Short mmCIF file of C-alpha atoms in Angstrom, two decimals:
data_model
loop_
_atom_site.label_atom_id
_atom_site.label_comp_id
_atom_site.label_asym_id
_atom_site.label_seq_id
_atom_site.Cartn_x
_atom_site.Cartn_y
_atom_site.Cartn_z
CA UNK A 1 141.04 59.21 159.17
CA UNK A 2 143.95 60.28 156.78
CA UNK A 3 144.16 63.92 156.85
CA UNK A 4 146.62 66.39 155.17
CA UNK A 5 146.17 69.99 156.44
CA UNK A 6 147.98 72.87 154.96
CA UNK A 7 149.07 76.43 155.89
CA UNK A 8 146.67 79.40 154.85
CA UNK A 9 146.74 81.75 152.19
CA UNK A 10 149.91 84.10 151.74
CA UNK A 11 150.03 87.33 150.31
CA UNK A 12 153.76 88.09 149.66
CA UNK A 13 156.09 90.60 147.59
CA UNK A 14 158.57 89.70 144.88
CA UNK A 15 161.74 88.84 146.62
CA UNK A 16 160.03 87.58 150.03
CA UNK A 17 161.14 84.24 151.52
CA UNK A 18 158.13 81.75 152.46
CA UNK A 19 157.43 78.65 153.74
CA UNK A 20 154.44 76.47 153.80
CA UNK A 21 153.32 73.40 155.67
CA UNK A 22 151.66 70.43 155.17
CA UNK A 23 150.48 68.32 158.66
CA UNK A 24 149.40 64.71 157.89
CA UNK A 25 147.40 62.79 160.38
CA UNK A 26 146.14 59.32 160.68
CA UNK A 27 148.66 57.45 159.47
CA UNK A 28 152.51 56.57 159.57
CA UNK A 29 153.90 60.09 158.48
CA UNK A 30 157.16 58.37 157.75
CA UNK A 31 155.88 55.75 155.56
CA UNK A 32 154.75 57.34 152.88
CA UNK A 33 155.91 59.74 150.37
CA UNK A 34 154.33 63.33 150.25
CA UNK A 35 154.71 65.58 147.31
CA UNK A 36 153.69 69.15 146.09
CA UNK A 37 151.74 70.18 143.59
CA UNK A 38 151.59 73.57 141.59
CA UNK A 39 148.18 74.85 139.95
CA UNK A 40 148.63 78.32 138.33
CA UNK A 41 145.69 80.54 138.08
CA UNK A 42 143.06 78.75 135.66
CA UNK A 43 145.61 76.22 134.57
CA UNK A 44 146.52 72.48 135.09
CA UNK A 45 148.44 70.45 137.47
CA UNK A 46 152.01 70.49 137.77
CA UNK A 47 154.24 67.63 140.30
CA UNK A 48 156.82 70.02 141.91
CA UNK A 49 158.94 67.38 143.50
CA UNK A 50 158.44 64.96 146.13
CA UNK A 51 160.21 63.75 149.70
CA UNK A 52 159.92 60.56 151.98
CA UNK A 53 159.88 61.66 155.61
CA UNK A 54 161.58 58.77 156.94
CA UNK A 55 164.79 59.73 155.70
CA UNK A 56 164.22 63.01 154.10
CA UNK A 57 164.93 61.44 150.54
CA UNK A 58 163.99 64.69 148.32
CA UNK A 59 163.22 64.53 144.46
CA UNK A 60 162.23 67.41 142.42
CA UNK A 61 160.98 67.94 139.11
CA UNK A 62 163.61 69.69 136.74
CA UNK A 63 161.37 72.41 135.86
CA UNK A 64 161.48 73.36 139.72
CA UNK A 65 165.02 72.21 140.75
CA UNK A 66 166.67 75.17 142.33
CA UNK A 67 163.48 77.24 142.64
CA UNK A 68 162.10 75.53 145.26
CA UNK A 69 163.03 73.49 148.65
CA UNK A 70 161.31 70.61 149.68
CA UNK A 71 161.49 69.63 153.65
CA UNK A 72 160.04 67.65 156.28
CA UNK A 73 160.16 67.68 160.40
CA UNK A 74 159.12 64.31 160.85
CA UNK A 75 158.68 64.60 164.33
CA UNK A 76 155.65 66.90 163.86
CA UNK A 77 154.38 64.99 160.77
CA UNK A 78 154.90 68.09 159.10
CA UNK A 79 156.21 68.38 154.89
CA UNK A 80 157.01 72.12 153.96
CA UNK A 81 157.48 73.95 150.13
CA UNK A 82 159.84 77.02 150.49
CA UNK A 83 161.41 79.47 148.24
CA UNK A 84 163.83 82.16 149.64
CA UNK A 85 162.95 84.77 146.60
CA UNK A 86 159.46 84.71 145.23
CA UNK A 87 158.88 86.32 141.80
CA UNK A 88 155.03 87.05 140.86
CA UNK A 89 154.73 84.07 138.78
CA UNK A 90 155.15 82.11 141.53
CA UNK A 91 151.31 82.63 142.53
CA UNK A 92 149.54 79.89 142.63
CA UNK A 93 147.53 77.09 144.07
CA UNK A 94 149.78 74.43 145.97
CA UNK A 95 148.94 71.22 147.22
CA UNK A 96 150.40 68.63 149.41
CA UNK A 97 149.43 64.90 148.14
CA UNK A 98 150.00 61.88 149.86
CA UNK A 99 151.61 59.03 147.55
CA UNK A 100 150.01 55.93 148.00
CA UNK A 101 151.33 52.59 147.90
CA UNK A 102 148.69 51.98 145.20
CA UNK A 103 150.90 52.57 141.88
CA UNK A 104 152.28 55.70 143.62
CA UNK A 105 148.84 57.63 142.67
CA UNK A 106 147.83 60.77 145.11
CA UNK A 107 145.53 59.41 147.39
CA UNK A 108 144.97 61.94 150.02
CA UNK A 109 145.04 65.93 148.88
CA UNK A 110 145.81 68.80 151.38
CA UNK A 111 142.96 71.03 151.05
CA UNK A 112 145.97 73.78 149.21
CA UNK A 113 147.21 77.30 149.99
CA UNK A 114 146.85 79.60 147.79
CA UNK A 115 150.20 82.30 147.57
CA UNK A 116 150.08 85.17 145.95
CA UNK A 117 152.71 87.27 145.02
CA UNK A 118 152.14 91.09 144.01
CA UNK A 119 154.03 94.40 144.69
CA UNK B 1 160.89 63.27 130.95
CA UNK B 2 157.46 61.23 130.01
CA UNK B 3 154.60 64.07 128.21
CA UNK B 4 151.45 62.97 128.59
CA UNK B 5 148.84 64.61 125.94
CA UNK B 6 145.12 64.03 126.92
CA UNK B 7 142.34 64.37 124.44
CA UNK B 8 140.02 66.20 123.83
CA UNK B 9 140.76 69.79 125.82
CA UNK B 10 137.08 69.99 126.13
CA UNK B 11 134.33 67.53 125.73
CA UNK B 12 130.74 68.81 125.68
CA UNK B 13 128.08 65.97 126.67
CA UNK B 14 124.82 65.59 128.33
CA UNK B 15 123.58 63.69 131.43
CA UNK B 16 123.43 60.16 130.69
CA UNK B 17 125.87 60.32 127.90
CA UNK B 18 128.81 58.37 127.73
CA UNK B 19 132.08 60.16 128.36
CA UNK B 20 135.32 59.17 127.04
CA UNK B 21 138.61 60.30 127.71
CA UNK B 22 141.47 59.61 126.39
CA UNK B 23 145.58 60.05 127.86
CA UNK B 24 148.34 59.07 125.37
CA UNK B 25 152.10 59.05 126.44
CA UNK B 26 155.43 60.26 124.96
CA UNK B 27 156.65 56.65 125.62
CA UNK B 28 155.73 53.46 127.46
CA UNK B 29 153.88 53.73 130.65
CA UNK B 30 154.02 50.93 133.38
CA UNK B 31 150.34 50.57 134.05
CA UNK B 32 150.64 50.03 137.23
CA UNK B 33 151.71 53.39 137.36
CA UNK B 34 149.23 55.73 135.53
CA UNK B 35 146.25 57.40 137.75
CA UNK B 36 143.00 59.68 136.70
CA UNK B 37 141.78 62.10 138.82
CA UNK B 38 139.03 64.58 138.79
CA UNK B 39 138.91 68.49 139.90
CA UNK B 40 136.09 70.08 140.42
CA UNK B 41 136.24 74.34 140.59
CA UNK B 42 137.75 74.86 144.19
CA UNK B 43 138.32 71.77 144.93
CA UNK B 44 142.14 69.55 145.33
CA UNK B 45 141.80 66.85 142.92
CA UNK B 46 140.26 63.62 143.57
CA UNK B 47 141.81 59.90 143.02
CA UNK B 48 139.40 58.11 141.02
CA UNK B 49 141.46 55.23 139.36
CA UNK B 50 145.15 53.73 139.87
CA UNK B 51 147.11 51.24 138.02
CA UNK B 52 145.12 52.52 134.82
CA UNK B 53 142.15 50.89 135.48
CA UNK B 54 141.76 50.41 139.71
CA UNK B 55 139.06 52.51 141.11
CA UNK B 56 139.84 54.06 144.32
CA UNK B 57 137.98 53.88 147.50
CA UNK B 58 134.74 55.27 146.90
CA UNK B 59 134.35 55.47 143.29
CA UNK B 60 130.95 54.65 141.52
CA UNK B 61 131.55 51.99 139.11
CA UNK B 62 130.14 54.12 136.21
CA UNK B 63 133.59 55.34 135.90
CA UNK B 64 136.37 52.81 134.27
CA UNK B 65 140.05 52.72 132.86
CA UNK B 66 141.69 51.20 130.47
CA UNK B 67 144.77 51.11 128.60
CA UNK B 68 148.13 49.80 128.72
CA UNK B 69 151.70 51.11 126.87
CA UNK B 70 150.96 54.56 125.65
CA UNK B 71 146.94 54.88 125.02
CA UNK B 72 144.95 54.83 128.03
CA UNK B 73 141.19 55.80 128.64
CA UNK B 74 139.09 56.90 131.28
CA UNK B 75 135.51 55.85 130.64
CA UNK B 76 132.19 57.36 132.36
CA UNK B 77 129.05 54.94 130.92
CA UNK B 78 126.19 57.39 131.61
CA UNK B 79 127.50 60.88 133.14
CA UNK B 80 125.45 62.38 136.53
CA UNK B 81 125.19 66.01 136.72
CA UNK B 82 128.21 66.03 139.48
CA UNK B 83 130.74 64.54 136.96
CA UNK B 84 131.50 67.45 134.92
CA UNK B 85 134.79 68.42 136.18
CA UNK B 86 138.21 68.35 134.96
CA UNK B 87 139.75 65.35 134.15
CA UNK B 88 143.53 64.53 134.69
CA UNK B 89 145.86 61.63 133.62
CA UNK B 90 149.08 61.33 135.65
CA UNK B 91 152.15 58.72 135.37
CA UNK B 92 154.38 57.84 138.04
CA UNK B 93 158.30 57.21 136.75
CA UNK B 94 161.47 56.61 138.01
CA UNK B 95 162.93 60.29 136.89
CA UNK B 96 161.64 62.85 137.57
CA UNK B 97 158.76 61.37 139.83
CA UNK B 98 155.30 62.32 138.29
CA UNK B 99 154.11 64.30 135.41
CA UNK B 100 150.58 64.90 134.73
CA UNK B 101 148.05 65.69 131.96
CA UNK B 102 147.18 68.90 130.88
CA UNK B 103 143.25 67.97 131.37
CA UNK B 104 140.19 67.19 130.07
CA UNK B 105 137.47 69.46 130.70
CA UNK B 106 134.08 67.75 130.53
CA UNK B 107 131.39 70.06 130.54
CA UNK B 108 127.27 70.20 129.90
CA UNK B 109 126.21 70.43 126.40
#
């Protein structure tokens, strides 16, 4: 069974570093690309950028180029989202996705970790 | 970067209505590459249809895509009470990646 299993919930303050995983199981970690996805507080979904754990091949969106880092240990089937300075409208819902090879849709959601950020 | 503008923001129906829902593009989308997928409160988002008008794995057939170039729609022939949700188009392109919707929400009239 394809699972994605993320981190749990954060409570941070502005200027904090963080970083949060994403563990995929039950299938080839390497062979597919994972990505991240941003859901503010009531609002839609947003792709924050995406990497392919077999060679660490890293793409991100331009709104969130330079904001965030995107990383994967492969060897623990593990994707992380980091930033290393939050500001309070970083809070938000963020999930891992799986990419399938099905027209690149998100086939497999992490369940998300919710970070908030509050002085 | 590819917008995609879904219509309407909210859609008020009844069980056993027909629900349709509609996801137009900036510019041309490959449609092989354009995806639905439904959010319930609390919940990740859900695949329900790839290359515009696949269903994934587990889908009822009462929902349906269509579409092709810039106008696609997601189709539900007679809504069940567990349908209304929120309702998101996403495209998949060479840069940036992905860009999605900014919803549909389909709600009990």
């Amino acid at each position: 069974e394809v699972q994605l299993v993320q981190s749990g919930a954060e409570v941070k303050k502005p200027g904090e570093s963080l970083k949060i995983s994403c563990k995929g199981s039950g299938y080839s970690f390497t062979s597919y690309w994972i990505g991240w996805v941003r859901q503010m507080p009531g609002k839609g979904l947003e792709w924050m950028g995406i990497i392919y754990p077999g060679d660490s091949d890293t793409r991100y969106s331009p709104s969130f180029q330079g904001q965030v880092t995107i990383s994967a240990d492969k060897s623990i089937s593990t994707a992380y989202l980091q930033w290393s300075s939050l500001k309070a409208s970083d809070t938000a819902m963020y999930y891992c996705a799986r990419r399938s090879t099905l027209g690149a849709a998100a086939d497999y959601w992490g369940q998300g970790t919710l970070v908030t950020v509050s002085s | 970067e590819i917008v995609l503008t879904q219509s309407p923001g909210t859609l008020s129906l009844s069980p056993g209505e027909r629900a349709t829902l509609s996801c137009r593009a900036s510019q041309s989308v490959s449609s092989s590459y354009l995806a639905w997928y439904q959010q319930k409160p609390g919940q990740a988002p859900r695949l329900l249809i790839y290359g515009a008008s696949s269903r994934a794995t587990g889908i009822p057939d009462r929902f349906s895509g269509s579409g092709s170039g810039t106008d696609f729609t997601l189709t539900i022939s007679r809504l069940e009470p567990e349908d209304f949700a929120v309702y998101y188009c996403q495209q998949y392109g060479s840069s940036p990646p992905e860009t999605f919707g900014q919803g549909t929400k389909l709600e009990i009239k």
